[in-house]
XYZ file of C-alpha atoms in Angstrom:
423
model
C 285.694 178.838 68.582
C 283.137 181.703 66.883
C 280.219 179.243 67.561
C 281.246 178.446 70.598
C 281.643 182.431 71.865
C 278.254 183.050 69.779
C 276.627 180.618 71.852
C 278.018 181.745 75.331
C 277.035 185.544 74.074
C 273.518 184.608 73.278
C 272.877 182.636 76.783
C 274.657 185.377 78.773
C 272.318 187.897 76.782
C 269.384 185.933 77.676
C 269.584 185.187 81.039
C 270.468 189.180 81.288
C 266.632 189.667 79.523
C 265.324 187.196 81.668
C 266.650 188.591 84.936
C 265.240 192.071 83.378
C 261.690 190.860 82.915
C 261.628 189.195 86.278
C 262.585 192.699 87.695
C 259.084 194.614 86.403
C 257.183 190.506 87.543
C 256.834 189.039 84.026
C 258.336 185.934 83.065
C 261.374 186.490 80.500
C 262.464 184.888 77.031
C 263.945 181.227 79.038
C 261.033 180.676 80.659
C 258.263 181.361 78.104
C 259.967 179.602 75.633
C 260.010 176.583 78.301
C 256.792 176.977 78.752
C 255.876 176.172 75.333
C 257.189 172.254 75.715
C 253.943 171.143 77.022
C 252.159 174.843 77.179
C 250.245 176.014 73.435
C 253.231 177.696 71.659
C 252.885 181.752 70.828
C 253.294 180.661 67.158
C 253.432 177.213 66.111
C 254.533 178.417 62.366
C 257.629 180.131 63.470
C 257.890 176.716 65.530
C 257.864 174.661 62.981
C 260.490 177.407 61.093
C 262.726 177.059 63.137
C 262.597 172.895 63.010
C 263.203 173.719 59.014
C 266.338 175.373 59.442
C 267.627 172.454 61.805
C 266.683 170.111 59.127
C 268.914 171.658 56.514
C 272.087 169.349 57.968
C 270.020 166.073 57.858
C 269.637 163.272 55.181
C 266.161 163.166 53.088
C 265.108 159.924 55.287
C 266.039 162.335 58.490
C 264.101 164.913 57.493
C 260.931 162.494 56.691
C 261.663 160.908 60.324
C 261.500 164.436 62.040
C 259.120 166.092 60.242
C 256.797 162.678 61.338
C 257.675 163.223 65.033
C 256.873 166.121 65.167
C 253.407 165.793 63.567
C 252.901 163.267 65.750
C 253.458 164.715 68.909
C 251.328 167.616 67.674
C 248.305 165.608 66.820
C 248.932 163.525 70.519
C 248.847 167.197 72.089
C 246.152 168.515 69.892
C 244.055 165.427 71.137
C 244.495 165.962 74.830
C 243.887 170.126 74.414
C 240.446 169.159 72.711
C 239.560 166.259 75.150
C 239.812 169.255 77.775
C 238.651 172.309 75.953
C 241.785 174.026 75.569
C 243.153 176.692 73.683
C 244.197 175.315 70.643
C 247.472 175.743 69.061
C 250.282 173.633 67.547
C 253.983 173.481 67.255
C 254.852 171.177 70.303
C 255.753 169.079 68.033
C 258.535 170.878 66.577
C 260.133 172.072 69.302
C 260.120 168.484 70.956
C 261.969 167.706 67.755
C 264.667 170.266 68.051
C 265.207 169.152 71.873
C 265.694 165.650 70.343
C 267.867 166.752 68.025
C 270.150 168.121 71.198
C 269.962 165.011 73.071
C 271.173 163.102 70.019
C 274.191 165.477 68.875
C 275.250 165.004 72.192
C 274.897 161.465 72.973
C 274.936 159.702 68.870
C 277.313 162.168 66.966
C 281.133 162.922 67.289
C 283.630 165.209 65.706
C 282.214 167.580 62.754
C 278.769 166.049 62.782
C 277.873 166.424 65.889
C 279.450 170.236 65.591
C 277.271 170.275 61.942
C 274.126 169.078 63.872
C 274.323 171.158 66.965
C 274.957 174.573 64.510
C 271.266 173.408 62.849
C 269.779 173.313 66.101
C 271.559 176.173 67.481
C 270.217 178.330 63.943
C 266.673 176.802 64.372
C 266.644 177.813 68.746
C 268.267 180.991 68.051
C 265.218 181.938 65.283
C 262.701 180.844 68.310
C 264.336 182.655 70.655
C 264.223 185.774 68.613
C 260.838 186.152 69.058
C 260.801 185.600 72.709
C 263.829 188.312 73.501
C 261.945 190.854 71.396
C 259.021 190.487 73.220
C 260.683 190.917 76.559
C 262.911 193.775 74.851
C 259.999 195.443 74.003
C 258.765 195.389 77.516
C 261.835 196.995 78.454
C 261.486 199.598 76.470
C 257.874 200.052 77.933
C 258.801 200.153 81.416
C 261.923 202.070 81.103
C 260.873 204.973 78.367
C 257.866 206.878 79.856
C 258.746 209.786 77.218
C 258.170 209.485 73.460
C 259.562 210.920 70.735
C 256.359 210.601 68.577
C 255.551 214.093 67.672
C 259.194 214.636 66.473
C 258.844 212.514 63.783
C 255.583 213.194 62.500
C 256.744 216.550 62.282
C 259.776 215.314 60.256
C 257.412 213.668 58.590
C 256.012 216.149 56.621
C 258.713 216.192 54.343
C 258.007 213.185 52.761
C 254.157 213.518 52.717
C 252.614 211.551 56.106
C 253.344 208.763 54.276
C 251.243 206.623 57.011
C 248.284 208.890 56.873
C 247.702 207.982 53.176
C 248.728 204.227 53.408
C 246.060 203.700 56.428
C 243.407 205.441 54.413
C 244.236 203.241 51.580
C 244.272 199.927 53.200
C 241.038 201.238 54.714
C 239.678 201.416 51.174
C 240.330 197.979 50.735
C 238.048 196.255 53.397
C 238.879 193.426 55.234
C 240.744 191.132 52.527
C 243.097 193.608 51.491
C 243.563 194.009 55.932
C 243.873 190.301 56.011
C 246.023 189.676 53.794
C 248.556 192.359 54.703
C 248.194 191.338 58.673
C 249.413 187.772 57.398
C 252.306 189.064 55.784
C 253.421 191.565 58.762
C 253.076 188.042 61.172
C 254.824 185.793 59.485
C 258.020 187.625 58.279
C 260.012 185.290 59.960
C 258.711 182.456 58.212
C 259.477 183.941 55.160
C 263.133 184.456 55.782
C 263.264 180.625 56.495
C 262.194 180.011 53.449
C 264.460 181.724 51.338
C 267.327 180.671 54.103
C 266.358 176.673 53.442
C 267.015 177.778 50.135
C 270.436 179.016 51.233
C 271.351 176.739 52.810
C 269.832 173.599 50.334
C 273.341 172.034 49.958
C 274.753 172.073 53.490
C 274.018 168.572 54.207
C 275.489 167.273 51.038
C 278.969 169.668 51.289
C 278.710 169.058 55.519
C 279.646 172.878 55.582
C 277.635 176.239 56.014
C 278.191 178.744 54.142
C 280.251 181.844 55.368
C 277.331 183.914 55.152
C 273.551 183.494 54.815
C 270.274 185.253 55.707
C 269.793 184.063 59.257
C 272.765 185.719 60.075
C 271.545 188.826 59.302
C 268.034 188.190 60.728
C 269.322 187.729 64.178
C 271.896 190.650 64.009
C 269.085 193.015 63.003
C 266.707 191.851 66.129
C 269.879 191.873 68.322
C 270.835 195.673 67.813
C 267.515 197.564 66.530
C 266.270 197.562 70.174
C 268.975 199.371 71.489
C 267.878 202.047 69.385
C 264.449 202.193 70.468
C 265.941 202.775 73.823
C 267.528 205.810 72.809
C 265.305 207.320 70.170
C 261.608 205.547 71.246
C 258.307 206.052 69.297
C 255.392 204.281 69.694
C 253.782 204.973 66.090
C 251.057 207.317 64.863
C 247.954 204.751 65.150
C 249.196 205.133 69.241
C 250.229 208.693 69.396
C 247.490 209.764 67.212
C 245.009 207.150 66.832
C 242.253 205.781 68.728
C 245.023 203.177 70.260
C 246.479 205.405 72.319
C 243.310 205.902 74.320
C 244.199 209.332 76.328
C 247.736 208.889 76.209
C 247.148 209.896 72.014
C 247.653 213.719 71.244
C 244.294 213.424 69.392
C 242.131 211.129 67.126
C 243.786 212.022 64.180
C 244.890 209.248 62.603
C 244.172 208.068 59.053
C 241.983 210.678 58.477
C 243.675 214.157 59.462
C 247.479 214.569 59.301
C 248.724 216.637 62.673
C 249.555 220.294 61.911
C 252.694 221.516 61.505
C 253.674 222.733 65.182
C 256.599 222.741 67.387
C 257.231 219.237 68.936
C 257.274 218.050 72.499
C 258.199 214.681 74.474
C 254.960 213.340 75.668
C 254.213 210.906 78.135
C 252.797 207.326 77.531
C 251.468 204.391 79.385
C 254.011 201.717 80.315
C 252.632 199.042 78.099
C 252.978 199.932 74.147
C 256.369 199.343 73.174
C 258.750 202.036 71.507
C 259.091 200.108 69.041
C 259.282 202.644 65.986
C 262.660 203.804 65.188
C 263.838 202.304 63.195
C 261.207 200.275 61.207
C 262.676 196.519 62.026
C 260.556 194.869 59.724
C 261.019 196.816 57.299
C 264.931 195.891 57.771
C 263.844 191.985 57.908
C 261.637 192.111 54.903
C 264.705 194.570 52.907
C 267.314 191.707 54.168
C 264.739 189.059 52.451
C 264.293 191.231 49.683
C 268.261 191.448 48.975
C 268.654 187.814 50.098
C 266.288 186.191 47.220
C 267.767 187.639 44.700
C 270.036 185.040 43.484
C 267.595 182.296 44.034
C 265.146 181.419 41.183
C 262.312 183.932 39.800
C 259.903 182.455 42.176
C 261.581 183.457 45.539
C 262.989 186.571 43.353
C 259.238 187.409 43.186
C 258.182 186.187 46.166
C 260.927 188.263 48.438
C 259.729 191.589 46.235
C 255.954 190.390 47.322
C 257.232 190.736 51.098
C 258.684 193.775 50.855
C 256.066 195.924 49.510
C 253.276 194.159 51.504
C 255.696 194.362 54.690
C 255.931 198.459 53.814
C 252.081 198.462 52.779
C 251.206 196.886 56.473
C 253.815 199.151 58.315
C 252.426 202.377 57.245
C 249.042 200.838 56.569
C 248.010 199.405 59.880
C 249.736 202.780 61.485
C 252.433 200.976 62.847
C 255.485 203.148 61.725
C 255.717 206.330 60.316
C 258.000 207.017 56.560
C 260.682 208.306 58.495
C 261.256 205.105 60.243
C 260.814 203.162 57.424
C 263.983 205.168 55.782
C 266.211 204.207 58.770
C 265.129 200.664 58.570
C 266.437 200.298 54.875
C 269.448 202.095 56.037
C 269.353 199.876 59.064
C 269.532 196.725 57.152
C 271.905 197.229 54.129
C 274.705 198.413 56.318
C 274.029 195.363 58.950
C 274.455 193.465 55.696
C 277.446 195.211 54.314
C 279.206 194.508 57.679
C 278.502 190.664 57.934
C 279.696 189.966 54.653
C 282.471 192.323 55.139
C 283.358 190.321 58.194
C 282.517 186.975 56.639
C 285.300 187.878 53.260
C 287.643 189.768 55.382
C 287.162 193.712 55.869
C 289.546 196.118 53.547
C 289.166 199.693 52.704
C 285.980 199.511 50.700
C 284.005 197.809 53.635
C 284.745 199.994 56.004
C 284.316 202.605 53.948
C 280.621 201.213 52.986
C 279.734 200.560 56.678
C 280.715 203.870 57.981
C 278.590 205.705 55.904
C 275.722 203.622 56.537
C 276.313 204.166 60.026
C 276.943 207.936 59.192
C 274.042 208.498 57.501
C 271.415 206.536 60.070
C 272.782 208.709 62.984
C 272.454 211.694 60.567
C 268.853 211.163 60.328
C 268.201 210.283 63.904
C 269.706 213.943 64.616
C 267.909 215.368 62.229
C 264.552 214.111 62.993
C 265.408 215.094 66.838
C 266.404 218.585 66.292
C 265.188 219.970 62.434
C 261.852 218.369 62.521
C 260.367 221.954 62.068
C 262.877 222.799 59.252
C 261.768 219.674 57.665
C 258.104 220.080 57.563
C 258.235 223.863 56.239
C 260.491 223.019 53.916
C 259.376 219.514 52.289
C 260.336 219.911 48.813
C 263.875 219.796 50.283
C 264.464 217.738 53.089
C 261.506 214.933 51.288
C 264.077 214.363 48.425
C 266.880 214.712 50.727
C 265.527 211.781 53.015
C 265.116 209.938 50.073
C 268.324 210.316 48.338
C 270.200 209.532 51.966
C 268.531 206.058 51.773
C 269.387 205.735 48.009
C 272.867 206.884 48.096
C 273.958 203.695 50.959
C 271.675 201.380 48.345
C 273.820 202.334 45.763
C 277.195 202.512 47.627
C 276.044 198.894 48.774
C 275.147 197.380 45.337
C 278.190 199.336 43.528
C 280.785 197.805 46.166
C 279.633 194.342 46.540
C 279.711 193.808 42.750
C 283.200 194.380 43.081
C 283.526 191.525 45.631
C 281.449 189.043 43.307
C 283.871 186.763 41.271
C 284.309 187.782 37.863
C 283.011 185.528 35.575
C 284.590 183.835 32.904
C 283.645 185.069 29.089
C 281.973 182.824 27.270
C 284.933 182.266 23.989
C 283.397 183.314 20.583
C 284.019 180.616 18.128
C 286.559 181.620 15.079
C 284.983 182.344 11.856
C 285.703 178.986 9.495
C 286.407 179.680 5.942
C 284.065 178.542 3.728
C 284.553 174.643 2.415
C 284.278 174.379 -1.356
């Protein structure tokens, strides 16, 4: 029954995005992800992601079939796009695969595994689809938000230092490896959440069962509500509102170089293109919900889910995408998105709610606060910086201090008796 209303709630929310984007003339998230069954996919990685998480409920020789096909349709398709000088991309392949994979839950499974296999398609679609409703979500936000909100938050952000300004200077230092490397990272976030949610989910298709509550869940949940909030609090970013992105729309040239002045803020107009896409910081929420998600795997994806995180924070500020402000709320963001799915996946009581509203307390604390004290914040930065910081640390540590007490105590190991000594 869940799955079932999950899966009517997700259509009904796409055709809704779709009908949106066909409103301003551009086609929406059902018909660009069609596109991509014979059309080069947008990314064939996240593609072929998405085919990984599918593959979690099949055997070993399954997976070897699949994977196969859909190398095989790839290199068919990469064939024909060279034969007539295409543009070049793969991941057909993979997505012919999960369409397969459909066709056959419907017409070769019954009962609980052909409910087991249409859940591993459904998680590997909904991951594809992700992508395409933010992009049409951020158009919305374009067409719909002529106003920003920029110079609010730089102002707020003051108090903890432009955060951006020095981060963009820095990855400036670095030249074009350290920019590389960093722009990799930033792109392929999702992929990276796959991987540590294959690892999740390694045992499903031995125990025929998901578990109650894995990574993906929280993915999607975080793409599915942080653009409401860039509808009611958008921002654009400083390398836009003060960089040389922003073209005239920008308040000035300013950015890494010369952090704005401390002045009273104003809503400012901006063209109907850049998304408000800002507040809060969702990749920063993705990469914290990978960070907090590899934690109980082994020290490689321990290490490798830090490794995202800081390089997902280094590219945010870095490439002048966010600002530190943002990047607050999206910690905030993600840890109480978490708190409520597991609270809903073990049954809510008095410490979940508890842990939830306060998360929820605290991110539209902030919100107000950057709206209204921004001034207040910059003069006075040696309070409101480690206030800021301690909001964020305090649902961190509410978070960690109330899931322990949901984890199952563990046994102690019993302490041989002392033997007397044998003569």
């Amino acid at each position: 029954m869940l799955w079932t209303a999950v899966s009517v709630v997700a259509l009904g929310f796409l055709i809704a995005l779709e009908i949106a984007a066909r409103h301003y003339g551009l086609p929406g998230p059902i018909t660009n992800q069609a596109k991509e069954v014979i059309l080069p996919p947008k990314s064939g990685p996240l593609l072929y992601a998405g085919m990984a998480l599918m593959m979690v409920v099949l055997t070993w020789r399954q997976r070897f079939i699949a994977v196969g096909a859909a190398i095989a349709v790839d290199v068919v398709f990469f064939l024909v796009r060279w034969a007539l000088d295409a543009k070049m991309m793969f991941g057909n392949g993979a997505l012919w695969v999960l369409l397969g994979a459909v066709v056959i839950a419907i017409t070769r499974r019954t009962g609980r595994e052909r409910v087991l296999l249409l859940k591993g398609v459904g998680l590997g679609l909904l991951l594809v689809a992700g992508r395409k409703t933010g992009d049409t979500w951020l158009l919305i936000t374009s067409k719909t938000r002529p106003a920003v909100l920029d110079q609010y938050v730089a102002t707020a952000d003051h108090a903890l230092g432009d955060p951006s300004w020095l981060a963009g200077r820095i990855v400036k230092a670095t030249g074009p490896i350290g920019a590389h490397v960093l722009d990799y990272v930033y792109i392929q976030l999702a992929v990276a959440a796959v991987i540590v949610a294959v690892y999740q989910l390694r045992n499903v298709a031995a125990e025929r069962r998901f578990p109650g509550h894995h990574l993906v869940r929280t993915f999607l949940v975080i793409g599915l509500l942080g653009p409401a909030i860039y509808m009611i609090f958008p921002v654009v970013g400083p390398i836009f509102a003060y960089g040389g992105d922003g073209g005239h729309w920008a308040v000035a040239n300013l950015w890494p170089n010369t952090p704005p002045t401390i002045s009273a803020p104003h809503h400012m107009p901006f063209d109907e293109f850049t998304p408000r896409n800002c507040m809060p910081s969702l990749h920063t929420a993705w990469a914290t919900t990978i960070f907090i998600h590899s934690r109980k795997g082994p020290r490689a994806l321990r290490f490798a889910g830090t490794f995202w995180l800081i390089a997902t924070l280094g590219a945010t500020l870095g490439f002048g995408y966010h600002y530190g402000t943002d990047i607050i709320t999206g910690v905030i963001f993600a840890f109480t998105i978490e708190a409520a799915l597991r609270s809903l996946d073990r049954g809510w009581d008095r410490q979940g709610i508890q842990l939830v509203a306060y998360g929820v307390t605290v991110f539209a604390a902030l919100l107000l606060a950057y709206r209204y004290l921004p001034l207040e914040m910059a003069n006075h930065p040696w309070v409101f910086g480690p206030l800021l910081i301690l909001a964020m640390a305090s649902v961190v540590h509410g978070y960690l201090r109330t899931t322990r007490m949901w984890e199952p105590e563990t046994a102690p190991v019993a302490k041989p008796e002392p033997q007397p000594a044998l003569a």
